[in-house]
Structures are given as structure tokens and as C-alpha cells.
Amino acid sequence: MSTIAAIATPNAAGGIGIIRISGEDALSVTEKCFRSYSGKKVLDMKGYHALYGQIFDGDSPVDEAVVIVYRAPKSYTGENVCEICCHGGLYIMQKVLRLIFSLGAKPAEAGEFTKRAYLNGKMDLAQAEGVMNIISASGEAALNAARNTLKGNVSKKIGEICASLISAAAALAAWSDYPDEDIPAVESGELRKTLDKAQIELKKLLDRYNSGKAVTQGVNTVICGKPNVGKSTLMNVLSGCERSIVTSIAGTTRDVVEETVRVGEILLRLADTAGIHDTADEVESIGVNMAKSRIDTADLILAVFDVSRPLDNEDLLLLELCKNKRCLGIVNKSDLEPHFTQSDIEKYIPVSITLSAKNEESIEDIRKALESILGTEGLDFSQEILAAERQYNYAKKAHECINEAIAAIDMGFTVDAVNVSIDCAIEQLLTLTGKKASEEIVNEVFSKFCVGK
Ligand code: GDP
């Protein structure tokens, strides 16, 4: 495999910048441009050792640097790796990287270092997705979940489920393929027990992913309500900054402003929308249409009402749109004279709270209500949590296959029919961990990584 290089630190100026080189020639490429002050050569270095010196382009000094060497297989990628730590200026890092390319290394593709770690058996696909989640973790719980995935907790759990299915499938196949041999008959009760257990374990993983998603990946959230109910004020409380323009002139928030905020451990991907109301104003109506379509596609709706004015047709239209959706009703302006109560809202949407968005302490009430709606209350992030939608989809398909196998047993189908479904479940689980994933799937996973990881 070729030797690759990329800047591993962010594409921005910083104190230190790291250029990572991986592959058989990593040390010799580095040797060609680095002179240590001690006179020691990179090629003579042991793994996990560092040298201080200078980077040279021919005879011209480029920068001072520290080179760290990792020798195969004891490195992140499993190959020889050099990390050149130079000054973190964008120009300097680019200059060193270009120099490394000129000496024989190739530009690394997105996620190629981690892909090599996977191909060299350093981690499986599920763990690799954990790496990505560690980088994107926005809070303690999300980080905890990602760390557990990287440690291999998800892979271990999936591996256990898969192993039980493989041994059940092997017993079934042996029994049905060699009827003349003295192979003990497979007890359908025993088989059923194995399948039931796998079904329960997978269901737990699926449910935990769905609840945990609000923490690990964020929830697409839309804030709705007619003009002047306090949507922008609420959004500012949530994000802790003046993100959208707050004004008492109706219809100022014209388009959808997107922002990600963390409430407790929950990550909200917020869209502040124009009020839902009929309007002749062309610009504004674009915002209104967007708001309606966002309600349809959002995972969570924060529907805001102004208690200082009686509920009107616009409020009722919003309540109708929110029916049967995951929605938190927010009865705002509790500091003013009320014209309706929370129970009027709760005829349409089950969970609502009364607060004053002007009072920053109301964020605690919102957090508690969100935790209860999204089911993150008491969720244990030290347990295994699937790390990506991809993992969820394969676990879901495996769960469906097991359901089919159970139905086949209950309906008295032949062993072959049951085995087809068990095989299907095994296939899904092996793809999830990457033990048997096609090249397309592997490429797809790593294409979502950043360059340098
Ligand atoms: P939007 O059009 O729904 O985004 O509403 P804004 O957030 O722009 O708020 C409209 C007006 O209501 C502003 O003057 C806010 O200061 C005011 N407002 C928002 N929340 C409260 C509240 O809890 N109490 C009171 N008294 N006024 C509020």
C-alpha cells in the first residue's frame, strides 16, 4: 500500500500543527526532509520516540519540528507512522505537506488513516464509527457513548448475538443436511429460546439508539408559533446568544435560522421559523411554507403560544398540525395576565409547559420536559449504544430476519425456511461490525470521515 500524508490538525492556524504520514516509507520520506539537532536519524529511531530538529526543503530551512515515530504494527494504522509536529500556521503546514508529497507520499483520502487501521485489523467497522463520534461528541454523555463504541462494546454485544445465531444455524444445517448421521435433533424449543434472546437483545439496542440519538446525534427541531409569541426570545434563551432578531413588529423572523444547541445533554438542531399564519407578504409566505414543511419533517416541534392573548385560529391551526407528532407545547409569557391555560393546549398535544422565555431560568423546565419526551431520562450511556444510522439499519434488518425465523418456527415451516432467515440475520450483523462488509460499504463509512483521521 502507498505511503499517505495529511494534516491531522484542523484547517486553521494554531500553536502546533501535525502532519501525519503512514505507510511503509513513512520513516524514509521523513528522513529526507528532517535533520535532528542531536544528529540521530529518523530511520534509526525506535517506536514511540521523538526527535527535535528542523524541516528542510533541500538546503532551505522550513520550520522547527518534533518528529514522533511509531513502528508497524504498533501504530494507529498498523503501519509505520511519523507525525511531524511543526508550528501550526496554515502556510507552514501546507508547505511541509507539499514537501512530503514531493518526497513520495500521496495525499490521504478522507478517513484513510482509520480505514487502514480497519484493514489492518486494529479495529472493526463499528469501532471506526466510534472514532468519528468521539470527534463530533458535543457533551459528556455523547462522549461516553462514543468511547464505549471505540472500546468495542457494541462490537462485543453484536458478536455475542451473532455467535449464538451461528451455532444455532450450524446445528440446524448439520441436522437437516445429514439425516443419516447420528446428529441430535434440534429441539425447536431450544432454537426458539436462542432466537428470543437475540430478538430481545437487538430490540434493546434499537430502542437505546432511538432514545440516545437525541444526545449522540441531535434532534431536528423546529420552533413554531404565530408572530410575537416569543419564538426568537426562546431560541435565544436556548442558544445563550442573540442569534435571531427579536422584535415586536409582527413577521420579523422571515426565514429559517439554523443552529445547534445543547440543553442538558440533549442536542437540538434548531430551526427558528416564521410564524404559521396566512399572509399576503410574498417574502414572508416563503418562510411560512417552509415552517409547515419543517413540521412534517422535524423529529421534534416546540410549539409556542402567547398566554397574554386568547388562543386564535392561527394557534388552533398549529395545534392541528402538531397532533400526533413529537411535540412540546410552550405556553409563553407567564409573567403577563393569562387568557387561557396549559390544559387548553393539552387537548391537542400531551406535553406542555408554562414559562416566561424572558426568564432564563425557564431553561431547566424545558430540559426536564425534553428529557421526558425524548426518553433520555435515566439512559445509561455506559452501556453499548449503536454509533451510527448505518449500524442501526443493519441491526433493524437483523431483528426483522429473526422475527421471520420465529414466525417460521411457530407456523411449523421446514428447517430450511428457518435457516434462511437466521442466515439473513447473521449476514446483517457481520456487515454491521464489518467482519463481512463489501468494499462499497467500507468506502461509504470512511467517506464520512475528515481528511487526516
Ligand atoms: P417571535 O415573533 O415569535 O419570534 O417573538 P419574539 O421572540 O420576537 O418576541 C415578541 C415580543 O414578545 C418581544 O417584544 C419579546 O420581548 C416579548 N416576549 C417574549 N417572551 C416574553 C415573555 O416571556 N414575557 C413577556 N412579557 N414578553 C415576552
Short mmCIF file of C-alpha atoms and ligand atoms in Angstrom, two decimals:
data_model
loop_
_atom_site.label_atom_id
_atom_site.label_comp_id
_atom_site.label_asym_id
_atom_site.label_seq_id
_atom_site.Cartn_x
_atom_site.Cartn_y
_atom_site.Cartn_z
CA MET A 1 0.00 0.00 0.00
CA SER A 2 1.22 3.51 -0.79
CA THR A 3 2.51 5.90 1.85
CA ILE A 4 -0.04 8.63 2.59
CA ALA A 5 0.12 12.01 4.30
CA ALA A 6 -2.28 14.68 5.51
CA ILE A 7 -2.58 17.48 8.03
CA ALA A 8 -4.16 15.87 11.09
CA THR A 9 -4.95 19.08 12.97
CA PRO A 10 -7.80 21.45 11.97
CA ASN A 11 -7.59 23.54 8.84
CA ALA A 12 -6.91 26.67 10.87
CA ALA A 13 -3.98 28.49 12.45
CA GLY A 14 -2.96 27.16 15.86
CA GLY A 15 0.04 26.79 18.14
CA ILE A 16 1.04 23.42 16.75
CA GLY A 17 0.15 21.66 13.51
CA ILE A 18 0.57 17.93 12.96
CA ILE A 19 1.30 16.30 9.62
CA ARG A 20 0.72 12.57 9.74
CA ILE A 21 2.47 10.16 7.38
CA SER A 22 1.57 6.48 7.24
CA GLY A 23 2.90 3.58 5.17
CA GLU A 24 6.00 1.54 4.56
CA ASP A 25 8.06 4.58 3.52
CA ALA A 26 6.84 6.94 6.25
CA LEU A 27 10.22 6.97 8.00
CA SER A 28 12.35 7.29 4.87
CA VAL A 29 10.18 10.11 3.49
CA THR A 30 10.53 11.97 6.80
CA GLU A 31 14.27 11.26 6.91
CA LYS A 32 14.70 13.07 3.58
CA CYS A 33 13.41 16.40 4.96
CA PHE A 34 14.26 16.29 8.67
CA ARG A 35 17.58 16.92 10.41
CA SER A 36 17.63 16.39 14.16
CA TYR A 37 19.75 18.66 16.37
CA SER A 38 21.27 15.58 18.04
CA GLY A 39 22.33 14.11 14.70
CA LYS A 40 20.22 10.99 15.23
CA LYS A 41 18.43 9.67 12.12
CA VAL A 42 14.68 9.06 11.86
CA LEU A 43 15.40 5.69 10.27
CA ASP A 44 17.30 4.62 13.41
CA MET A 45 14.52 5.64 15.80
CA LYS A 46 12.57 3.17 17.90
CA GLY A 47 8.79 3.33 18.01
CA TYR A 48 7.15 5.81 20.42
CA HIS A 49 10.27 8.03 20.34
CA ALA A 50 10.56 11.69 19.41
CA LEU A 51 13.32 13.80 17.85
CA TYR A 52 13.69 17.57 17.87
CA GLY A 53 15.15 19.27 14.82
CA GLN A 54 14.41 21.16 11.64
CA ILE A 55 12.49 20.52 8.44
CA PHE A 56 14.50 21.32 5.31
CA ASP A 57 13.40 21.77 1.71
CA GLY A 58 16.72 20.86 0.09
CA ASP A 59 19.11 23.15 1.96
CA SER A 60 16.48 25.75 2.92
CA PRO A 61 15.13 25.50 6.45
CA VAL A 62 11.31 25.47 6.58
CA ASP A 63 10.45 25.17 10.28
CA GLU A 64 11.48 23.70 13.60
CA ALA A 65 9.71 20.47 14.36
CA VAL A 66 9.40 17.43 16.58
CA VAL A 67 9.07 14.10 14.81
CA ILE A 68 7.34 11.21 16.58
CA VAL A 69 7.84 7.72 15.21
CA TYR A 70 5.52 4.74 15.54
CA ARG A 71 6.68 1.45 14.10
CA ALA A 72 4.37 -1.12 12.50
CA PRO A 73 2.29 -2.77 13.80
CA LYS A 74 2.23 -0.64 16.95
CA SER A 75 0.61 2.45 15.48
CA TYR A 76 -2.89 3.79 14.86
CA THR A 77 -2.94 2.48 11.29
CA GLY A 78 -0.86 -0.64 12.00
CA GLU A 79 1.74 0.71 9.54
CA ASN A 80 4.90 2.78 10.07
CA VAL A 81 3.76 6.26 11.06
CA CYS A 82 5.58 9.57 11.50
CA GLU A 83 3.96 12.62 12.98
CA ILE A 84 5.67 15.89 12.23
CA CYS A 85 4.69 18.49 14.82
CA CYS A 86 5.57 21.91 13.43
CA HIS A 87 4.24 25.42 14.01
CA GLY A 88 0.51 25.48 13.36
CA GLY A 89 0.38 28.21 10.71
CA LEU A 90 -1.76 27.33 7.68
CA TYR A 91 1.00 28.34 5.26
CA ILE A 92 3.71 26.41 7.16
CA MET A 93 1.62 23.24 7.40
CA GLN A 94 0.75 23.37 3.69
CA LYS A 95 4.41 23.95 2.82
CA VAL A 96 5.58 20.95 4.89
CA LEU A 97 2.78 18.79 3.45
CA ARG A 98 3.69 19.73 -0.14
CA LEU A 99 7.30 18.91 0.66
CA ILE A 100 6.27 15.47 1.98
CA PHE A 101 4.26 14.87 -1.22
CA SER A 102 7.27 15.85 -3.33
CA LEU A 103 9.31 13.20 -1.49
CA GLY A 104 6.95 10.38 -2.43
CA ALA A 105 3.92 10.34 -0.12
CA LYS A 106 0.40 10.55 -1.62
CA PRO A 107 -2.44 12.73 -0.32
CA ALA A 108 -4.58 10.76 2.15
CA GLU A 109 -8.28 10.47 1.35
CA ALA A 110 -11.00 11.25 3.89
CA GLY A 111 -10.75 8.73 6.75
CA GLU A 112 -7.92 6.83 5.08
CA PHE A 113 -5.81 6.50 8.24
CA THR A 114 -8.72 4.92 10.11
CA LYS A 115 -9.61 2.83 7.05
CA ARG A 116 -6.09 1.40 7.12
CA ALA A 117 -6.48 0.73 10.86
CA TYR A 118 -9.63 -1.24 9.96
CA LEU A 119 -7.99 -3.09 7.07
CA ASN A 120 -5.01 -3.97 9.30
CA GLY A 121 -7.32 -5.43 11.96
CA LYS A 122 -6.74 -2.65 14.51
CA MET A 123 -10.47 -2.07 14.87
CA ASP A 124 -13.70 -3.18 13.24
CA LEU A 125 -16.16 -1.02 11.33
CA ALA A 126 -18.39 -0.35 14.33
CA GLN A 127 -15.39 0.86 16.34
CA ALA A 128 -14.24 3.06 13.44
CA GLU A 129 -17.62 4.79 13.56
CA GLY A 130 -16.99 5.32 17.27
CA VAL A 131 -13.84 7.27 16.35
CA MET A 132 -15.95 9.63 14.27
CA ASN A 133 -18.39 10.10 17.16
CA ILE A 134 -15.59 10.89 19.59
CA ILE A 135 -14.51 13.72 17.34
CA SER A 136 -18.06 15.06 16.95
CA ALA A 137 -19.20 14.47 20.57
CA SER A 138 -20.81 17.62 21.93
CA GLY A 139 -21.23 16.59 25.56
CA GLU A 140 -20.21 14.16 28.29
CA ALA A 141 -22.91 11.56 27.58
CA ALA A 142 -22.24 11.56 23.82
CA LEU A 143 -18.52 11.22 24.51
CA ASN A 144 -19.13 8.37 26.93
CA ALA A 145 -21.22 6.51 24.34
CA ALA A 146 -18.60 7.06 21.61
CA ARG A 147 -15.75 5.96 23.88
CA ASN A 148 -17.61 2.74 24.63
CA THR A 149 -18.12 2.05 20.94
CA LEU A 150 -14.43 2.61 20.25
CA LYS A 151 -13.55 0.30 23.13
CA GLY A 152 -15.52 -2.35 21.26
CA ASN A 153 -18.63 -2.67 23.45
CA VAL A 154 -21.06 -2.57 20.52
CA SER A 155 -18.90 -5.00 18.53
CA LYS A 156 -18.74 -7.36 21.51
CA LYS A 157 -22.51 -7.34 22.02
CA ILE A 158 -23.21 -7.84 18.29
CA GLY A 159 -20.52 -10.54 18.22
CA GLU A 160 -22.25 -12.42 21.05
CA ILE A 161 -25.66 -12.27 19.36
CA CYS A 162 -24.09 -13.34 16.08
CA ALA A 163 -22.21 -16.26 17.68
CA SER A 164 -25.39 -17.64 19.22
CA LEU A 165 -27.15 -17.44 15.84
CA ILE A 166 -24.21 -19.07 14.03
CA SER A 167 -24.18 -22.02 16.41
CA ALA A 168 -27.98 -22.41 16.07
CA ALA A 169 -27.71 -22.23 12.26
CA ALA A 170 -24.83 -24.76 12.26
CA ALA A 171 -26.78 -27.24 14.39
CA LEU A 172 -29.83 -26.85 12.15
CA ALA A 173 -27.82 -27.30 8.97
CA ALA A 174 -25.95 -30.36 10.28
CA TRP A 175 -29.17 -31.98 11.34
CA SER A 176 -31.07 -31.31 8.10
CA ASP A 177 -28.14 -31.94 5.70
CA TYR A 178 -27.03 -35.27 7.23
CA PRO A 179 -30.23 -37.02 8.24
CA ASP A 180 -28.49 -40.42 8.24
CA GLU A 181 -25.78 -39.39 10.69
CA ASP A 182 -26.31 -39.66 14.38
CA ILE A 183 -26.76 -35.92 14.84
CA PRO A 184 -29.15 -34.98 17.66
CA ALA A 185 -32.43 -33.43 16.50
CA VAL A 186 -32.62 -29.70 17.00
CA GLU A 187 -35.20 -29.01 19.67
CA SER A 188 -37.48 -26.30 18.33
CA GLY A 189 -37.93 -25.10 21.93
CA GLU A 190 -34.17 -24.61 22.33
CA LEU A 191 -33.91 -22.85 18.98
CA ARG A 192 -36.81 -20.63 19.87
CA LYS A 193 -35.05 -19.66 23.12
CA THR A 194 -31.89 -18.66 21.25
CA LEU A 195 -33.90 -16.60 18.77
CA ASP A 196 -35.98 -14.97 21.50
CA LYS A 197 -32.83 -13.92 23.33
CA ALA A 198 -31.28 -12.46 20.16
CA GLN A 199 -34.53 -10.67 19.39
CA ILE A 200 -34.69 -9.09 22.88
CA GLU A 201 -31.03 -8.03 22.82
CA LEU A 202 -31.37 -6.43 19.39
CA LYS A 203 -34.58 -4.67 20.38
CA LYS A 204 -32.77 -3.19 23.40
CA LEU A 205 -30.01 -1.89 21.12
CA LEU A 206 -32.54 -0.42 18.68
CA ASP A 207 -34.53 1.31 21.44
CA ARG A 208 -31.43 2.65 23.14
CA TYR A 209 -30.20 4.05 19.83
CA ASN A 210 -33.52 5.80 19.21
CA SER A 211 -33.53 7.43 22.65
CA GLY A 212 -29.79 8.07 22.68
CA LYS A 213 -29.91 9.72 19.27
CA ALA A 214 -31.08 12.96 20.87
CA VAL A 215 -27.77 13.00 22.74
CA THR A 216 -25.36 11.38 20.30
CA GLN A 217 -26.57 12.84 17.01
CA GLY A 218 -29.06 15.57 17.87
CA VAL A 219 -32.75 16.05 17.12
CA ASN A 220 -34.04 18.03 14.16
CA THR A 221 -36.16 20.56 15.97
CA VAL A 222 -38.46 23.25 14.74
CA ILE A 223 -39.79 26.18 16.78
CA CYS A 224 -43.27 27.19 15.61
CA GLY A 225 -45.88 29.72 16.55
CA LYS A 226 -47.62 32.79 15.20
CA PRO A 227 -45.72 36.10 15.18
CA ASN A 228 -44.72 37.63 18.52
CA VAL A 229 -45.42 34.62 20.72
CA GLY A 230 -41.73 34.66 21.70
CA LYS A 231 -40.06 32.14 19.39
CA SER A 232 -36.92 34.21 18.85
CA THR A 233 -36.70 35.02 22.55
CA LEU A 234 -36.99 31.31 23.34
CA MET A 235 -34.37 30.44 20.77
CA ASN A 236 -32.02 32.99 22.27
CA VAL A 237 -32.55 31.53 25.73
CA LEU A 238 -31.80 28.09 24.32
CA SER A 239 -28.68 29.11 22.49
CA GLY A 240 -27.50 31.61 25.06
CA CYS A 241 -26.82 34.24 22.42
CA GLU A 242 -28.60 36.78 20.27
CA ARG A 243 -28.93 34.51 17.27
CA SER A 244 -32.16 35.71 15.66
CA ILE A 245 -33.52 39.24 15.59
CA VAL A 246 -36.04 39.81 18.39
CA THR A 247 -38.62 42.49 17.71
CA SER A 248 -42.26 43.25 18.50
CA ILE A 249 -43.12 44.05 14.85
CA ALA A 250 -45.08 41.03 13.57
CA GLY A 251 -43.29 38.90 10.98
CA THR A 252 -39.66 39.87 11.52
CA THR A 253 -38.33 36.33 11.64
CA ARG A 254 -38.72 35.64 7.96
CA ASP A 255 -36.66 32.67 7.17
CA VAL A 256 -35.34 29.58 8.84
CA VAL A 257 -32.31 30.21 11.04
CA GLU A 258 -30.44 27.03 11.87
CA GLU A 259 -28.40 26.47 14.98
CA THR A 260 -27.33 23.60 17.18
CA VAL A 261 -27.74 24.00 20.92
CA ARG A 262 -27.28 21.70 23.87
CA VAL A 263 -29.97 21.58 26.56
CA GLY A 264 -28.57 19.43 29.36
CA GLU A 265 -27.17 16.50 27.36
CA ILE A 266 -29.72 16.82 24.55
CA LEU A 267 -28.56 18.29 21.28
CA LEU A 268 -31.21 20.29 19.43
CA ARG A 269 -30.74 21.12 15.78
CA LEU A 270 -32.89 24.19 15.83
CA ALA A 271 -34.71 25.97 13.11
CA ASP A 272 -36.37 29.24 14.11
CA THR A 273 -39.20 29.69 11.66
CA ALA A 274 -41.55 32.37 10.59
CA GLY A 275 -44.94 32.21 12.32
CA ILE A 276 -47.54 29.95 10.81
CA HIS A 277 -50.17 32.31 9.51
CA ASP A 278 -51.78 33.29 6.25
CA THR A 279 -50.02 36.23 4.75
CA ALA A 280 -50.08 38.27 1.59
CA ASP A 281 -46.45 39.24 2.02
CA GLU A 282 -44.57 37.23 -0.59
CA VAL A 283 -41.21 37.08 1.19
CA GLU A 284 -42.84 36.13 4.45
CA SER A 285 -45.04 33.44 2.94
CA ILE A 286 -41.93 31.58 1.80
CA GLY A 287 -40.93 31.36 5.45
CA VAL A 288 -44.44 30.19 6.38
CA ASN A 289 -44.42 27.40 3.79
CA MET A 290 -41.01 26.33 4.99
CA ALA A 291 -42.34 26.23 8.55
CA LYS A 292 -45.19 23.92 7.54
CA SER A 293 -42.93 21.55 5.65
CA ARG A 294 -40.48 21.59 8.55
CA ILE A 295 -43.23 20.47 10.93
CA ASP A 296 -43.75 17.46 8.69
CA THR A 297 -40.07 16.52 8.59
CA ALA A 298 -38.92 17.55 12.09
CA ASP A 299 -38.23 14.98 14.81
CA LEU A 300 -39.41 17.42 17.47
CA ILE A 301 -41.63 20.50 17.44
CA LEU A 302 -41.51 23.26 20.02
CA ALA A 303 -44.94 24.88 19.56
CA VAL A 304 -45.05 28.29 21.23
CA PHE A 305 -48.22 30.11 22.37
CA ASP A 306 -48.65 33.55 23.94
CA VAL A 307 -50.79 33.26 27.08
CA SER A 308 -51.36 37.03 27.18
CA ARG A 309 -53.62 36.78 24.12
CA PRO A 310 -56.59 34.41 23.67
CA LEU A 311 -55.91 31.34 21.50
CA ASP A 312 -56.96 32.21 17.94
CA ASN A 313 -57.33 30.41 14.61
CA GLU A 314 -53.59 30.55 13.90
CA ASP A 315 -52.85 28.86 17.22
CA LEU A 316 -55.51 26.24 16.52
CA LEU A 317 -54.07 25.62 13.04
CA LEU A 318 -50.66 24.99 14.62
CA LEU A 319 -52.16 22.68 17.25
CA GLU A 320 -53.89 20.70 14.50
CA LEU A 321 -50.60 20.40 12.57
CA CYS A 322 -48.82 19.18 15.71
CA LYS A 323 -51.34 16.49 16.56
CA ASN A 324 -49.76 13.02 16.69
CA LYS A 325 -46.26 14.49 16.33
CA ARG A 326 -43.47 14.54 18.90
CA CYS A 327 -44.17 17.99 20.26
CA LEU A 328 -43.60 20.15 23.34
CA GLY A 329 -46.23 22.87 23.84
CA ILE A 330 -44.76 26.03 25.33
CA VAL A 331 -47.22 28.42 26.94
CA ASN A 332 -45.13 31.59 27.00
CA LYS A 333 -45.30 34.96 28.79
CA SER A 334 -46.43 33.53 32.11
CA ASP A 335 -45.45 36.88 33.66
CA LEU A 336 -48.46 38.52 31.96
CA GLU A 337 -52.24 38.22 32.57
CA PRO A 338 -53.32 34.79 31.21
CA HIS A 339 -56.11 34.34 28.64
CA PHE A 340 -56.02 30.54 28.51
CA THR A 341 -54.36 27.66 30.38
CA GLN A 342 -51.99 24.80 29.68
CA SER A 343 -54.90 22.35 29.70
CA ASP A 344 -56.40 24.08 26.62
CA ILE A 345 -53.20 23.14 24.75
CA GLU A 346 -53.11 19.65 26.18
CA LYS A 347 -56.38 18.80 24.42
CA TYR A 348 -54.21 18.57 21.28
CA ILE A 349 -50.67 17.81 22.40
CA PRO A 350 -49.94 15.75 25.51
CA VAL A 351 -46.88 17.52 26.92
CA SER A 352 -46.66 21.23 27.57
CA ILE A 353 -45.08 23.67 30.00
CA THR A 354 -45.85 27.21 31.08
CA LEU A 355 -42.98 29.65 31.31
CA SER A 356 -41.62 33.06 30.57
CA ALA A 357 -38.99 32.94 27.84
CA LYS A 358 -37.70 36.25 29.19
CA ASN A 359 -36.72 34.42 32.35
CA GLU A 360 -33.54 32.47 31.66
CA GLU A 361 -34.25 30.02 34.48
CA SER A 362 -37.07 28.51 32.42
CA ILE A 363 -34.38 26.54 30.57
CA GLU A 364 -34.44 23.98 33.41
CA ASP A 365 -38.18 23.31 32.86
CA ILE A 366 -37.52 22.90 29.14
CA ARG A 367 -34.68 20.46 29.81
CA LYS A 368 -36.81 18.26 32.06
CA ALA A 369 -39.73 18.27 29.62
CA LEU A 370 -37.41 17.41 26.71
CA GLU A 371 -35.78 14.55 28.61
CA SER A 372 -39.16 13.05 29.28
CA ILE A 373 -40.43 13.48 25.69
CA LEU A 374 -37.24 12.14 24.11
CA GLY A 375 -36.78 9.31 26.60
CA THR A 376 -33.22 10.24 27.55
CA GLU A 377 -34.07 10.34 31.27
CA GLY A 378 -32.01 7.72 33.05
CA LEU A 379 -30.48 6.43 29.81
CA ASP A 380 -27.21 4.70 30.67
CA PHE A 381 -24.55 5.84 28.22
CA SER A 382 -22.00 3.47 29.68
CA GLN A 383 -23.98 0.63 28.06
CA GLU A 384 -23.47 -0.21 24.43
CA ILE A 385 -25.18 2.24 22.05
CA LEU A 386 -25.11 1.83 18.27
CA ALA A 387 -22.88 4.55 16.87
CA ALA A 388 -24.45 5.37 13.52
CA GLU A 389 -27.60 5.20 11.44
CA ARG A 390 -25.82 2.56 9.34
CA GLN A 391 -25.36 0.32 12.38
CA TYR A 392 -28.99 0.90 13.35
CA ASN A 393 -30.24 -0.10 9.89
CA TYR A 394 -28.32 -3.40 9.91
CA ALA A 395 -29.41 -4.19 13.47
CA LYS A 396 -33.01 -3.43 12.44
CA LYS A 397 -32.80 -5.73 9.41
CA ALA A 398 -31.28 -8.48 11.59
CA HIS A 399 -34.14 -8.02 14.06
CA GLU A 400 -36.67 -8.39 11.22
CA CYS A 401 -34.95 -11.57 9.99
CA ILE A 402 -35.11 -13.04 13.49
CA ASN A 403 -38.81 -12.18 13.69
CA GLU A 404 -39.28 -14.05 10.41
CA ALA A 405 -37.37 -17.06 11.73
CA ILE A 406 -39.54 -17.12 14.86
CA ALA A 407 -42.71 -16.84 12.75
CA ALA A 408 -41.45 -19.70 10.54
CA ILE A 409 -40.94 -21.94 13.60
CA ASP A 410 -44.36 -21.04 15.00
CA MET A 411 -46.04 -21.82 11.69
CA GLY A 412 -44.26 -25.18 11.53
CA PHE A 413 -42.19 -24.40 8.42
CA THR A 414 -39.29 -26.62 7.39
CA VAL A 415 -35.85 -26.26 8.91
CA ASP A 416 -34.58 -24.78 5.63
CA ALA A 417 -37.04 -21.92 5.80
CA VAL A 418 -35.98 -21.10 9.35
CA ASN A 419 -32.34 -21.30 8.42
CA VAL A 420 -32.70 -18.85 5.54
CA SER A 421 -33.95 -16.21 7.97
CA ILE A 422 -31.26 -16.95 10.56
CA ASP A 423 -28.59 -16.72 7.84
CA CYS A 424 -30.05 -13.38 6.79
CA ALA A 425 -29.77 -12.08 10.39
CA ILE A 426 -26.15 -13.28 10.65
CA GLU A 427 -25.29 -11.56 7.37
CA GLN A 428 -26.66 -8.23 8.63
CA LEU A 429 -24.73 -8.44 11.90
CA LEU A 430 -21.46 -9.33 10.19
CA THR A 431 -21.92 -6.32 7.91
CA LEU A 432 -22.62 -4.12 10.92
CA THR A 433 -19.26 -4.90 12.53
CA GLY A 434 -17.52 -5.06 9.16
CA LYS A 435 -16.40 -8.67 9.54
CA LYS A 436 -18.04 -9.29 6.18
CA ALA A 437 -18.63 -5.89 4.63
CA SER A 438 -18.33 -5.19 0.91
CA GLU A 439 -15.82 -2.67 -0.38
CA GLU A 440 -18.66 -0.24 -1.18
CA ILE A 441 -19.88 -0.30 2.40
CA VAL A 442 -16.37 0.20 3.78
CA ASN A 443 -15.75 3.11 1.40
CA GLU A 444 -19.09 4.65 2.30
CA VAL A 445 -18.26 4.53 6.04
CA PHE A 446 -14.87 6.20 5.65
CA SER A 447 -16.03 8.80 3.15
CA LYS A 448 -17.85 10.47 6.06
CA PHE A 449 -14.58 11.00 7.94
CA CYS A 450 -12.41 14.07 7.71
CA VAL A 451 -9.07 14.07 5.91
CA GLY A 452 -6.25 13.41 8.37
CA LYS A 453 -8.27 10.97 10.50
P1 GDP B 1 -41.48 35.82 17.67
O1 GDP B 1 -42.07 36.70 16.63
O2 GDP B 1 -42.38 34.68 17.98
O3 GDP B 1 -40.09 35.36 17.34
O4 GDP B 1 -41.44 36.67 19.03
P2 GDP B 1 -40.23 37.43 19.72
O5 GDP B 1 -39.33 36.48 20.39
O6 GDP B 1 -39.66 38.38 18.74
O7 GDP B 1 -40.99 38.19 20.89
C1 GDP B 1 -42.02 39.14 20.62
C2 GDP B 1 -42.13 40.10 21.79
O8 GDP B 1 -42.57 39.39 22.97
C3 GDP B 1 -40.82 40.76 22.15
O9 GDP B 1 -41.05 42.10 22.48
C4 GDP B 1 -40.34 39.97 23.36
O10 GDP B 1 -39.53 40.75 24.21
C5 GDP B 1 -41.67 39.64 24.02
N1 GDP B 1 -41.57 38.44 24.87
C6 GDP B 1 -41.02 37.23 24.56
N2 GDP B 1 -41.15 36.39 25.61
C7 GDP B 1 -41.75 37.06 26.60
C8 GDP B 1 -42.16 36.73 27.94
O11 GDP B 1 -41.95 35.61 28.45
N3 GDP B 1 -42.82 37.71 28.65
C9 GDP B 1 -43.06 38.94 28.14
N4 GDP B 1 -43.69 39.81 28.90
N5 GDP B 1 -42.68 39.29 26.89
C10 GDP B 1 -42.05 38.38 26.13
#
